[in-house]
Structures are given as C-alpha cells and as structure tokens.
Coordinates of C-alpha atoms in Angstrom, one line a residue:
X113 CA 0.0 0.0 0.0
X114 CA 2.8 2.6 0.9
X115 CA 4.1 2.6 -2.8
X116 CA 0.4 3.8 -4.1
X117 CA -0.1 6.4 -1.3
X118 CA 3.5 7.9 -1.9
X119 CA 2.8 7.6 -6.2
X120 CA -0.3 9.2 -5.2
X121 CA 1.3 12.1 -3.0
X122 CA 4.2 12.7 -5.7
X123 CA 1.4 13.3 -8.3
X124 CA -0.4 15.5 -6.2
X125 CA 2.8 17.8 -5.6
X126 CA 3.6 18.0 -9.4
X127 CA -0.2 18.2 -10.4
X128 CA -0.8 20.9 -7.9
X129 CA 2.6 22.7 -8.5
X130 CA 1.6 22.6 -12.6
X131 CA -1.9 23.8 -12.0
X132 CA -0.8 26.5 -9.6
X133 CA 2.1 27.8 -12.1
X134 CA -0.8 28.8 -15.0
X135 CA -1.4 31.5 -12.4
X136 CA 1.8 32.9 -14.2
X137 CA 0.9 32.5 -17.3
X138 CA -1.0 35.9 -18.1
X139 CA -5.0 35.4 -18.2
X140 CA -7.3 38.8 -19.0
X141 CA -3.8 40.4 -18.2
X142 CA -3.9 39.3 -14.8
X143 CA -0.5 37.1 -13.3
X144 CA -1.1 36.0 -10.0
X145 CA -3.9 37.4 -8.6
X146 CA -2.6 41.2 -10.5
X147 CA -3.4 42.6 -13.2
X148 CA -1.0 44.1 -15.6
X149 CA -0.9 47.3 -18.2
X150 CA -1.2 45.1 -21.7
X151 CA 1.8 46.7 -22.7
X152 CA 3.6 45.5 -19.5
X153 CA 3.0 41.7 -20.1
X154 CA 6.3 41.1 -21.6
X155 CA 8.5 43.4 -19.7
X156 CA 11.4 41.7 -18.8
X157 CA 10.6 42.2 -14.7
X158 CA 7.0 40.7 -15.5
X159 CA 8.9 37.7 -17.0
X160 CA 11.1 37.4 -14.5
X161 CA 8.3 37.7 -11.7
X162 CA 6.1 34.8 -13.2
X163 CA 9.3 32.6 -14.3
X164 CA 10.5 33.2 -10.5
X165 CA 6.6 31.7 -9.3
X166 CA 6.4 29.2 -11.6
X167 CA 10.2 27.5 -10.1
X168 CA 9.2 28.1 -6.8
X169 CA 6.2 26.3 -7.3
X170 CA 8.2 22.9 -8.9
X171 CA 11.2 23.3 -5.9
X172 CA 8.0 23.1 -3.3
X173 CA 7.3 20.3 -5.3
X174 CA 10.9 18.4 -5.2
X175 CA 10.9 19.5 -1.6
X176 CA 7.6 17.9 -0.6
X177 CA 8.7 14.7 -2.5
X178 CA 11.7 13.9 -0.7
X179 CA 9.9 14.2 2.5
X180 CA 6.8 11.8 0.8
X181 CA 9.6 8.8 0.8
X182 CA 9.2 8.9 4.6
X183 CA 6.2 7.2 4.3
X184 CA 8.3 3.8 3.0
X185 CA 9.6 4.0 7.1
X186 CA 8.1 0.8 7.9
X187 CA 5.3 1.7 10.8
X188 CA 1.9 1.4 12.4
X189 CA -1.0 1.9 9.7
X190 CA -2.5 4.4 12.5
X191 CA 1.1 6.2 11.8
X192 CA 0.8 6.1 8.4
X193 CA -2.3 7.7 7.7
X194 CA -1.9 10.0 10.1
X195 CA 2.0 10.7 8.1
X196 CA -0.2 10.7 5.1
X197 CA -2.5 13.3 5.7
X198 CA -0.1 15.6 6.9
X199 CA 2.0 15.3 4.2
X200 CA -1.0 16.2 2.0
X201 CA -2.3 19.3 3.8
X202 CA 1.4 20.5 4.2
X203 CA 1.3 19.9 0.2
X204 CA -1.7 22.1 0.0
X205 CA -1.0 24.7 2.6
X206 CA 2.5 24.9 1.0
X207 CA 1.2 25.5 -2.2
X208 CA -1.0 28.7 -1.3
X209 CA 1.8 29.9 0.9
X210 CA 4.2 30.5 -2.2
X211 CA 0.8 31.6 -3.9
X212 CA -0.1 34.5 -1.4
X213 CA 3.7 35.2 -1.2
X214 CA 3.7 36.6 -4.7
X215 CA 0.1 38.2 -5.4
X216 CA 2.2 40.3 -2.4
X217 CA 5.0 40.5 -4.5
X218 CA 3.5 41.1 -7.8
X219 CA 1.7 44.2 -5.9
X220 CA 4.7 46.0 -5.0
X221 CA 6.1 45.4 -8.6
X222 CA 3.0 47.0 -9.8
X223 CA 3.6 49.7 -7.0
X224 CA 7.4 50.4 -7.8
X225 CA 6.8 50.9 -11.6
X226 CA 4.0 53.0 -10.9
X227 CA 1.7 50.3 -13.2
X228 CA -1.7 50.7 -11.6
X229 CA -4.7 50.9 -13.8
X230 CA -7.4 53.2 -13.7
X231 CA -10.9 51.6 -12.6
X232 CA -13.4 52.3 -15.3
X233 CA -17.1 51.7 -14.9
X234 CA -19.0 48.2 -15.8
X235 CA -20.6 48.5 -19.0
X236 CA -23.9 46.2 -19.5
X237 CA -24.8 45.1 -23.1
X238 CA -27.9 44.8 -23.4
X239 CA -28.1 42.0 -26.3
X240 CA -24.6 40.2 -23.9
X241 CA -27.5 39.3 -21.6
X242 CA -29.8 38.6 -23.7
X243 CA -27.4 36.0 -25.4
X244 CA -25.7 34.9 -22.7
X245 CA -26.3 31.4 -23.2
X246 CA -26.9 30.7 -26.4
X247 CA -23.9 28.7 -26.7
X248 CA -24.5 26.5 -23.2
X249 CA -25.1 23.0 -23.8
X250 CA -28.5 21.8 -23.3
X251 CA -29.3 20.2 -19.9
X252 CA -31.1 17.2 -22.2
X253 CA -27.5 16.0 -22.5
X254 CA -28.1 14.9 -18.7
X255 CA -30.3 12.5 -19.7
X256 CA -27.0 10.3 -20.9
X257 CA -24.9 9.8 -18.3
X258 CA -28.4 9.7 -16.0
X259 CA -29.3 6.3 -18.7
X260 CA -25.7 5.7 -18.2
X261 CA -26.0 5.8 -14.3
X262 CA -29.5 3.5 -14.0
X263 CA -28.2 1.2 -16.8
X264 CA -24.9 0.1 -14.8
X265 CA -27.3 0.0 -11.7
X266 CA -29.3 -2.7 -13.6
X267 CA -25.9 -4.8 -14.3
X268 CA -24.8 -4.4 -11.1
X269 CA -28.4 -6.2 -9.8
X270 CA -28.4 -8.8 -12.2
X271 CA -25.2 -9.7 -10.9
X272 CA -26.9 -10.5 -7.4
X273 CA -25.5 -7.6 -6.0
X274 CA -28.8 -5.4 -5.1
X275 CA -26.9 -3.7 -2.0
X276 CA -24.0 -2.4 -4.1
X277 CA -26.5 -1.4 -7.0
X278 CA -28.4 0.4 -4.7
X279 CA -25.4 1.8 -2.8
X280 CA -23.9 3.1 -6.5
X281 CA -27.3 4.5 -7.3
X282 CA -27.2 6.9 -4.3
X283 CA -23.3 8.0 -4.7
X284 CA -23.7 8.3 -8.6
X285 CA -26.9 10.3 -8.3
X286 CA -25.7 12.7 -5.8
X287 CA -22.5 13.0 -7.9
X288 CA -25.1 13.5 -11.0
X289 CA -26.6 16.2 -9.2
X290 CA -23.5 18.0 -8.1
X291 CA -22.8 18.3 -11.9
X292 CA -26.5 19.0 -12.8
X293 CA -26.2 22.1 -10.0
X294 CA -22.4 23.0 -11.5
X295 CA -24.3 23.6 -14.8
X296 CA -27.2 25.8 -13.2
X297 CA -24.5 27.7 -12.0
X298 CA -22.8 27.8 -14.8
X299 CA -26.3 28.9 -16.9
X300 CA -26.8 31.8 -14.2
X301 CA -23.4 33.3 -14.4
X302 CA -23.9 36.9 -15.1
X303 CA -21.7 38.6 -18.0
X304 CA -19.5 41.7 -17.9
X305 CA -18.0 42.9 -21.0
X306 CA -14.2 42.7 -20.6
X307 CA -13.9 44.8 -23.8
X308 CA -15.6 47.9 -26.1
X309 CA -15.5 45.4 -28.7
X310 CA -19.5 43.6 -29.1
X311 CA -18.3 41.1 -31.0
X312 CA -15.1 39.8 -29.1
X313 CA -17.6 40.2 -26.0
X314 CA -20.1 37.8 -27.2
X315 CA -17.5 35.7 -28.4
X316 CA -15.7 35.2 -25.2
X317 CA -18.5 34.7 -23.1
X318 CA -19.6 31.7 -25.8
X319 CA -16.3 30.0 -25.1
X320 CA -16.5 30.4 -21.3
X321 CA -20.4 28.9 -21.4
X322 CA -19.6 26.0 -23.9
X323 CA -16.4 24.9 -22.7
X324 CA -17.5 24.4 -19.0
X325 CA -21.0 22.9 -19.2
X326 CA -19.7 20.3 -21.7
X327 CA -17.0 19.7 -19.4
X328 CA -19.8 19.5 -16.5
X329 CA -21.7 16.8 -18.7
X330 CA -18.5 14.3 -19.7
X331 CA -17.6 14.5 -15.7
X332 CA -21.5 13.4 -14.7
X333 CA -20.6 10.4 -17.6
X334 CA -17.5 9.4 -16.8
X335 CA -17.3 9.7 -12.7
X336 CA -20.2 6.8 -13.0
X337 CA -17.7 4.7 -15.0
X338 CA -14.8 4.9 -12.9
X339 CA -16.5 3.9 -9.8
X340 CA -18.5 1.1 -11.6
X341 CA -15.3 -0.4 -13.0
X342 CA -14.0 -1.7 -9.1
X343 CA -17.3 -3.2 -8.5
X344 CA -16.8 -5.7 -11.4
X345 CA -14.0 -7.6 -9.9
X346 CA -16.4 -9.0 -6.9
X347 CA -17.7 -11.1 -9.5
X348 CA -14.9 -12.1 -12.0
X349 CA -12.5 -14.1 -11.4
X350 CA -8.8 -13.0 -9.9
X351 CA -7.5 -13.4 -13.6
X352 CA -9.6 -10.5 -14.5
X353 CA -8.0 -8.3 -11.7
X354 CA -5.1 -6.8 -13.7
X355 CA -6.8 -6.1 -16.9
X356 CA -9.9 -4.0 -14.7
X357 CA -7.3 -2.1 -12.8
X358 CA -5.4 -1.0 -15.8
X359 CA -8.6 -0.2 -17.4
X360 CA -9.6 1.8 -14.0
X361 CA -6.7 3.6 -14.1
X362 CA -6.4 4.6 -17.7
X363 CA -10.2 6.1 -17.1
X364 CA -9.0 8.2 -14.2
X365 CA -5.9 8.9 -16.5
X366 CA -8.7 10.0 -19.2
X367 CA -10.7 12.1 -16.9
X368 CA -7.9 14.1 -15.5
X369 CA -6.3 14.6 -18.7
X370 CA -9.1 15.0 -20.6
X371 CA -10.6 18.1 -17.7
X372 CA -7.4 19.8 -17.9
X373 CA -6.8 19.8 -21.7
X374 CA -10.1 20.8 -22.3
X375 CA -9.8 23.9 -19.6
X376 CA -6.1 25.0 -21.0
X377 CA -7.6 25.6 -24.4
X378 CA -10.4 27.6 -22.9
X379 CA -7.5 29.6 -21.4
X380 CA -5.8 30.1 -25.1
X381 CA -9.1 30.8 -27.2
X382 CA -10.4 33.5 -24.6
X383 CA -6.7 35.3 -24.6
X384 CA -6.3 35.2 -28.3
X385 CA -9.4 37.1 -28.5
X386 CA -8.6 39.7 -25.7
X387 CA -4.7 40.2 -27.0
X388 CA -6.9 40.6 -30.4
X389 CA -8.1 44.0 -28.9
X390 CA -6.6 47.4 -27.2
X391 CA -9.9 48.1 -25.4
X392 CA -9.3 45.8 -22.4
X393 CA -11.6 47.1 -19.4
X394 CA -10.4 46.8 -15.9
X395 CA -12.8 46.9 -13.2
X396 CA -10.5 47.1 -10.3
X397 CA -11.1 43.5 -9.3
X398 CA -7.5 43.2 -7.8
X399 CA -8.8 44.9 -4.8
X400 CA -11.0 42.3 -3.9
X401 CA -8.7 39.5 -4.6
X402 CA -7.7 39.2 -1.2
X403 CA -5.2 36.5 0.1
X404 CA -6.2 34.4 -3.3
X405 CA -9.9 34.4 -2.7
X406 CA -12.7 36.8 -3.7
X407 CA -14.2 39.0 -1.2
X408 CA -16.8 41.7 -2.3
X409 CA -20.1 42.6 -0.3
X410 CA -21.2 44.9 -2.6
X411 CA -21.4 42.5 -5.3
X412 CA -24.5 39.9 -5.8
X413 CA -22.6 37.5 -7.5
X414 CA -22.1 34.1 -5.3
X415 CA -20.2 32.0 -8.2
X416 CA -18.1 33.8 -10.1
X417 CA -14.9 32.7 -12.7
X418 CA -11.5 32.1 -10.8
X419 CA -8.9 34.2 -12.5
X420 CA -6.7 31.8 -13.4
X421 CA -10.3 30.7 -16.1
X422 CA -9.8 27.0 -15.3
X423 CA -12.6 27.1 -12.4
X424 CA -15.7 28.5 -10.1
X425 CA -14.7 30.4 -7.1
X426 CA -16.7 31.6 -4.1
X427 CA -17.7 35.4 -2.9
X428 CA -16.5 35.6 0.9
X429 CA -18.4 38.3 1.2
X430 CA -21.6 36.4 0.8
X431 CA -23.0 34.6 3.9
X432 CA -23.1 31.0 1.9
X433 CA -19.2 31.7 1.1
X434 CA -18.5 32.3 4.6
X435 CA -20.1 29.0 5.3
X436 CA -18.4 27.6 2.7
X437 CA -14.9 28.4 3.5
X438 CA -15.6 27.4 7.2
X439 CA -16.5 24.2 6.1
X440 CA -13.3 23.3 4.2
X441 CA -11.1 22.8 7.4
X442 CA -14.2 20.7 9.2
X443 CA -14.1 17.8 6.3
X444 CA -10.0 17.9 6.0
X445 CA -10.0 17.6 10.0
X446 CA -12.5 15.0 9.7
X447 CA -11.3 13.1 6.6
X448 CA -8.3 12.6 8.6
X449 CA -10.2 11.5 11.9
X450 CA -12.4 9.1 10.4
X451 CA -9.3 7.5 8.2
X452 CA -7.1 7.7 11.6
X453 CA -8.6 6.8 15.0
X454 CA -9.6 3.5 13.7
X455 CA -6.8 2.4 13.0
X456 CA -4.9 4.0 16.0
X457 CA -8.0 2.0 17.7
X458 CA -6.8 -1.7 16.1
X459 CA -3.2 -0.4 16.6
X460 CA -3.1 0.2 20.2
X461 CA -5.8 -1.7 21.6
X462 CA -5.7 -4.6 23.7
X463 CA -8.3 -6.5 21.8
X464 CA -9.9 -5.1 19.2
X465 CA -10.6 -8.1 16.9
X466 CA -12.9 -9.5 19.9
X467 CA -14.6 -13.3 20.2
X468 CA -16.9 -14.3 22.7
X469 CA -18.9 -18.0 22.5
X470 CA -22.2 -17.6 23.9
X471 CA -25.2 -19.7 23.8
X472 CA -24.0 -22.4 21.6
X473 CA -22.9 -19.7 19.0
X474 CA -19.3 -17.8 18.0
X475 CA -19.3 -13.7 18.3
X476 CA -16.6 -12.1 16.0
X477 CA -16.6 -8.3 16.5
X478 CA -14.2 -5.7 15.2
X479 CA -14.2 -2.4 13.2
X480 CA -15.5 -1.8 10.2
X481 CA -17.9 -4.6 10.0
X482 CA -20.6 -5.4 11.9
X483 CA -21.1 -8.0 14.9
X484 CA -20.9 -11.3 13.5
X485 CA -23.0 -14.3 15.4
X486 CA -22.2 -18.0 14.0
X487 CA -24.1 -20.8 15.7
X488 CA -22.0 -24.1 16.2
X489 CA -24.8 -26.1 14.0
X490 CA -24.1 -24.2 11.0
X491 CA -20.3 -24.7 10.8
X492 CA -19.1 -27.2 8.6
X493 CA -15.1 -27.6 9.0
X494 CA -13.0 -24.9 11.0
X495 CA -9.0 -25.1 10.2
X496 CA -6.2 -23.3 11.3
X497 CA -3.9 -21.4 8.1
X498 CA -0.8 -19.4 8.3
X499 CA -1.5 -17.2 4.8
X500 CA -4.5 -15.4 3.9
X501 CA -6.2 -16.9 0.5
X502 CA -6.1 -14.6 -2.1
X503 CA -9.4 -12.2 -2.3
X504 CA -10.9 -9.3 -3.1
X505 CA -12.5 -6.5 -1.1
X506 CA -16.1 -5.7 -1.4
X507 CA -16.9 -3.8 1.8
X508 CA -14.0 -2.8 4.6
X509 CA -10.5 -2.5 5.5
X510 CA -7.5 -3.3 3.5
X511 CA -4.1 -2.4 4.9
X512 CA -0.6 -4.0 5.2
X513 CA -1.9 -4.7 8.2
X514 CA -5.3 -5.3 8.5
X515 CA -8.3 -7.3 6.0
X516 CA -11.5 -6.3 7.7
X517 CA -14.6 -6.5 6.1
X518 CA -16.6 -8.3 3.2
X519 CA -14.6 -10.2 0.6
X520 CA -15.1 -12.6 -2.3
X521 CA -12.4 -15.3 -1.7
X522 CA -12.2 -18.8 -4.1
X523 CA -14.9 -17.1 -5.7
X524 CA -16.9 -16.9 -2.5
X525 CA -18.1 -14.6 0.5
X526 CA -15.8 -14.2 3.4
X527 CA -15.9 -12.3 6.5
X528 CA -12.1 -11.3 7.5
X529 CA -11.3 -10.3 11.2
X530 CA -7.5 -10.7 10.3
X531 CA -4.5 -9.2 11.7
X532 CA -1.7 -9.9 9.7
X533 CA 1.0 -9.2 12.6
X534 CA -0.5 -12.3 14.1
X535 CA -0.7 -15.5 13.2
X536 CA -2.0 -18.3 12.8
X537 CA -5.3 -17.7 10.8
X538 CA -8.7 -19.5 12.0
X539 CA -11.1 -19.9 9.3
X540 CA -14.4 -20.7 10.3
X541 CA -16.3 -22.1 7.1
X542 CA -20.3 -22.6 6.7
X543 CA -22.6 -23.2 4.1
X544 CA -23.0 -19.5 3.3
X545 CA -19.9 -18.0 3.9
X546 CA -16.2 -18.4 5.5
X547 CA -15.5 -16.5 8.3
X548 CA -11.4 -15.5 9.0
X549 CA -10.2 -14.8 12.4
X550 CA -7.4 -13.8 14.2
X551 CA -6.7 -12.4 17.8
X552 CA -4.2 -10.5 18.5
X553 CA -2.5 -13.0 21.1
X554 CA -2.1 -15.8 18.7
X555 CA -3.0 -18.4 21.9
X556 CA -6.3 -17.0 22.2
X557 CA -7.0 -17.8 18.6
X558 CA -5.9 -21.7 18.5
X559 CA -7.9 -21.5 22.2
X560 CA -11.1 -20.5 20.0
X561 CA -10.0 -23.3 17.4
X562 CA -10.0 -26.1 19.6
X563 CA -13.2 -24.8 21.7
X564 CA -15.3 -24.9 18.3
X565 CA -13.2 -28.1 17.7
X566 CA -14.8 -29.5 21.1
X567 CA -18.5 -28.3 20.6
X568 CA -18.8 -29.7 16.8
X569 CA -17.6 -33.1 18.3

C-alpha cells in the first residue's frame, strides 16, 4: 500500500505545482492574482516575476517529494495515515503559501513601476445578456450519463448484488446532481463585458459557457464509470484483476487529462481574443482578490470565474461563502479523523478483533464490519492457516496490516477479522460463507479453534 499512497502524494505535488504555475501565465492580463498594463506583459521584470513563481512552485514540489519517501519507514498503519495526511495538507498549505507570497509580491512590482490601472465603470450590453447562453449545452445531454447511471445499476443487480447497485445508485446520483447544479450555476453566471468590442464580447462569453458545461456533462458520464469499474472484480474471477485495474486507471488517467486539456484551451481561445483587442476594461477586481480568494459585499454574484479561467470560485463576502470556506477545514480535519482513529484503535488496543462463545454460537466483532453471530450447527469444518487466501474486497478494510470486512475469496463470501502481525489464521467455514479470524495473542485464537473443535464433536 505505501508505494500507491506515496505515487499518489508525488502526483499530487507535481499536479498541484503545474496547475498553480498557470497562475503565471497571463489570463485577461492578470498574473497572480494582479493585473497588468497590456503593454507591460512582456516586460522583462514581468517575465522574471512569473518565471521566479512558476520554479518556486516545482522546488516546493521536489521539496515535498523527498519528504513523501518517509512514508516507505516501515510503521503502524495508525502512523501512516496520520503521516499521510499531513503530508497532504502540508502539500496544499505549502502551495497557497508560495501563492499568497507573490500576489504580495506582484503588488509592489505593480507599486514600484507606478503600473496601476485606472478603474473604469462596468458596461452592461444589453443584447450580452440577452445571449448569454446561447452557446450553453442543453441540460437534455443529462439525460446520458443519468441512462448511463440507471443502466450500470441494472448490471450491477443482475449480478446479485442489489446492496451495491443500490449503494452506486445513491453515490452516482448525488454525484449526477453536483454536476447538474455545477451547470445551473454555470447557466446563471452573469456577463461583464471585458472589452468595447461587441463582437469579441459575445465571443468570449460563448467559449466560457460552452467549454464548462460540456465539461460538466462528460464529468457526470464518466465519474459513473470509474466507480463502476472496481465493482466488477467482486464477480470475475482474480485473472480479470489486472486487466480492470489498468482499465480503471487509464479512465481516471482520461478524466484528469481529458478536464485539464479541455480547460487550458479555454485559457488560449479566450486570450487570443482579448490580445486581439486594445480596449481591455479593468474593473478594479484586484482589490478584492484578497489572500487568493474573492471577497466583495457589494457585489451579488455568489459563483463567479476564478482568475486563473480554469474554475468557479466563491464570494467571501456572501453569507453562503462564509459557510463555505468554514467548512473546508471541518471535512479535512474529519477526513483525517475518520481514516485515523480507527486504525490508531486496532493499533493500540488490547483486543480489538474480539470473540466471545455464547449460547452455543461464536461472536466475532471488530471495526468496520458489523457483529458477527455463528451458531455451532451451521459450521461445517474450522482449520487453522498461516497465509491469507487470495481475495478481493467488497466492503471494509485493507491495509498492510489489516483485511477487515466483506470479501469474495475462491470465488466466495468471506468475513475477514484478520490481523496480519499475528498468526495463525482461524477460518471458520459454513454453508453460506467463511469467516477468518485472528486475535491478537495468537493463543487465544488456536484457544477458540479447539473450543469450536470441542462443541462440533
């Protein structure tokens, strides 16, 4: 597992260190959260300024990389996680550290050379309005990836699996409808003309409305396949296993690459038609770019477009923004709580993979899966085993040192209470299902083995 979480961690520093460093790149004349005279873009201190963001951006990269191989220390999966985490939200806050370093330092360049614009007054075209969305995509597209969505549902159940086809309907509809509402946001965006030129304005504004509701239909399509594809394997067999995990990742390959090519040639069409003009208006929006995020009061907007044109950002100075932003640190904190104390739980407790024989029947009880009661009548054969069989997760925990959960193992259901750190394994088989076991004092498991042993005889 340590090799995936730290491939994962290095693509996030280099994904997030590339994203961040478009910021540079000059979009409506603004670099960094500042905007520029048009005249100034190419000034040789501009150049420097954005090539000096962009490397800092990559060495915060390198930086955070080399400490990401700490994670190969071998340690306690509570350790881990927690390791892992903090190396992600260092990752993050490192990244906006660098970034509110240089919207400060792209001010005083703007200060020193005496660049400041002149605020002029928003302009509304009438027929702009009007038009706004005549290049949006229709919402009927919706009605694709929602076929898409109840179709896979359908395979899923006549694959006997009506809990996980119901479970994917509810996460892939509320994902449907989180790209539904992206689109509604997208279709009430209000317009400003950016320049005195109609034509460029329409133009520019058709880009910005096509571009980023497609976008909001292919991710409503293709989120549905990629978390389909890993429900698959609980009903193939293991041979199957490698060809559905490169198939999974290519598709999470696609969607990635696919989202940010599509963006980064919105970014080039709508600055080919601005550089295409000398009537660039500035509104003074720099002033309420504050610390990288947008806060204005006076202005009704909620959504409005980030300024590096690859995204939606948020109004702080909107009560729903407010609550927005406060509840970014509540799901990171609790992300990290709910991945963590677990497994600090198994870790450090003195029995957390529990048995107990009462009335004639076996208990097994442990986290993430519920209490598990097997009378002595329905076992079949119990047998002690020093390696786990291979399987596949349906519904649990899988770490180097835990399997907790639902499996498919020989091609059938399993229970697994198994701590790897101890051995041997009991395995409990019945006509159903197979249940594994293990205790964390090794004696207390081949105790539980030869008290089943005793009743069945």
């Amino acid at each position: 597992m340590a090799p995936i979480i730290l491939v994962v961690l290095i693509a996030c520093n280099f994904i997030m260190a590339f994203v961040s460093s478009l910021a540079a790149k000059p979009h409506n004349y603004v670099i960094v959260e500042n905007t520029f005279p048009a005249d100034k873009i190419n000034d040789p201190k501009v150049l420097n300024f954005s090539k000096s963001f962009r490397t800092r951006q990559f060495q915060a990269a390198l930086i955070l990389t080399l400490l990401d191989f700490m994670l190969l220390i071998p340690m306690k999966d509570s350790s881990f996680m927690l390791l892992f985490f903090l190396l992600l939200y260092l990752t993050i806050g490192t990244n906006y550290l660098i970034t509110l370093r240089y919207i400060r330092k792209g001010h005083q360049l703007i200060a020193e050379n005496h660049w400041q614009l002149t605020a002029q007054p928003i302009q509304i075209d009438t027929r702009l309005v009007l038009e706004k969305n005549r290049k949006l995509v229709s919402a009927g597209w919706f009605l694709l990836s929602l076929g898409l969505i109840l179709l896979l549902c359908g395979l899923l159940y006549q694959q006997a699996m009506p809990d996980l086809a119901l479970m994917f309907l509810i996460v892939n509809i509320l994902i449907w409808g989180m790209m539904f509402f992206t689109w509604r946001v997208i279709n009430r965006l209000p317009v400003r003309p950016l320049t005195d030129d109609q034509k460029i304005n329409q133009q520019y504004n058709d880009l910005t409305k096509f571009y980023w509701s497609s976008l909001s239909v292919f991710m409503s399509g293709i989120i549905s396949l990629i978390v389909f594809v890993p429900l698959l394997t609980m009903k193939m067999a293991a041979s199957f296993f490698t060809i559905l995990t490169i198939f999974e990742i290519s598709l999470i390959l696609l969607f990635c690459g696919v989202s940010l090519w599509w963006l980064i040639r919105l970014r080039r069409k709508q600055d080919q038609l601005l550089t295409s003009t000398a009537t660039f208006r500035y509104f003074g929006e720099d002033y309420y770019w504050r610390y990288g995020m947008y806060y204005n009061p006076d202005d009704n907007r909620l959504m409005i477009p980030d300024r590096i044109g690859m995204n939606i950002s948020i109004n702080l100075g909107k009560t729903a923004g407010k609550i927005f932003l406060g509840l970014v640190p509540i799901i990171l904190i609790a992300a990290m709580a709910v991945t963590f104390v677990p497994l600090y739980v198994l870790d450090y407790h003195p029995d957390p993979l529990s048995y107990e024989i009462k009335n004639e029947t076996v208990i097994l009880d442990g986290h993430f899966v519920k209490e598990q009661n097997i009378p002595f009548d329905q076992i079949t054969k119990v047998e002690l085993t020093k390696q786990l069989p291979t399987g596949v997760r349906t519904n649990g925990l899988a770490t180097n040192d835990y399997d907790i959960g639902h499996y498919r193992i020989a091609g059938e259901s399993a229970i697994l209470f198994v701590d790897h750190q101890s051995k041997p394994i009991l395995i409990i088989h019945t006509k159903d299902r197979s249940y594994y076991y293990t205790n964390k004092k090794p004696a207390e498991t081949k105790k539980l083995y030869q008290m089943i042993q005793h009743f069945n005889h």
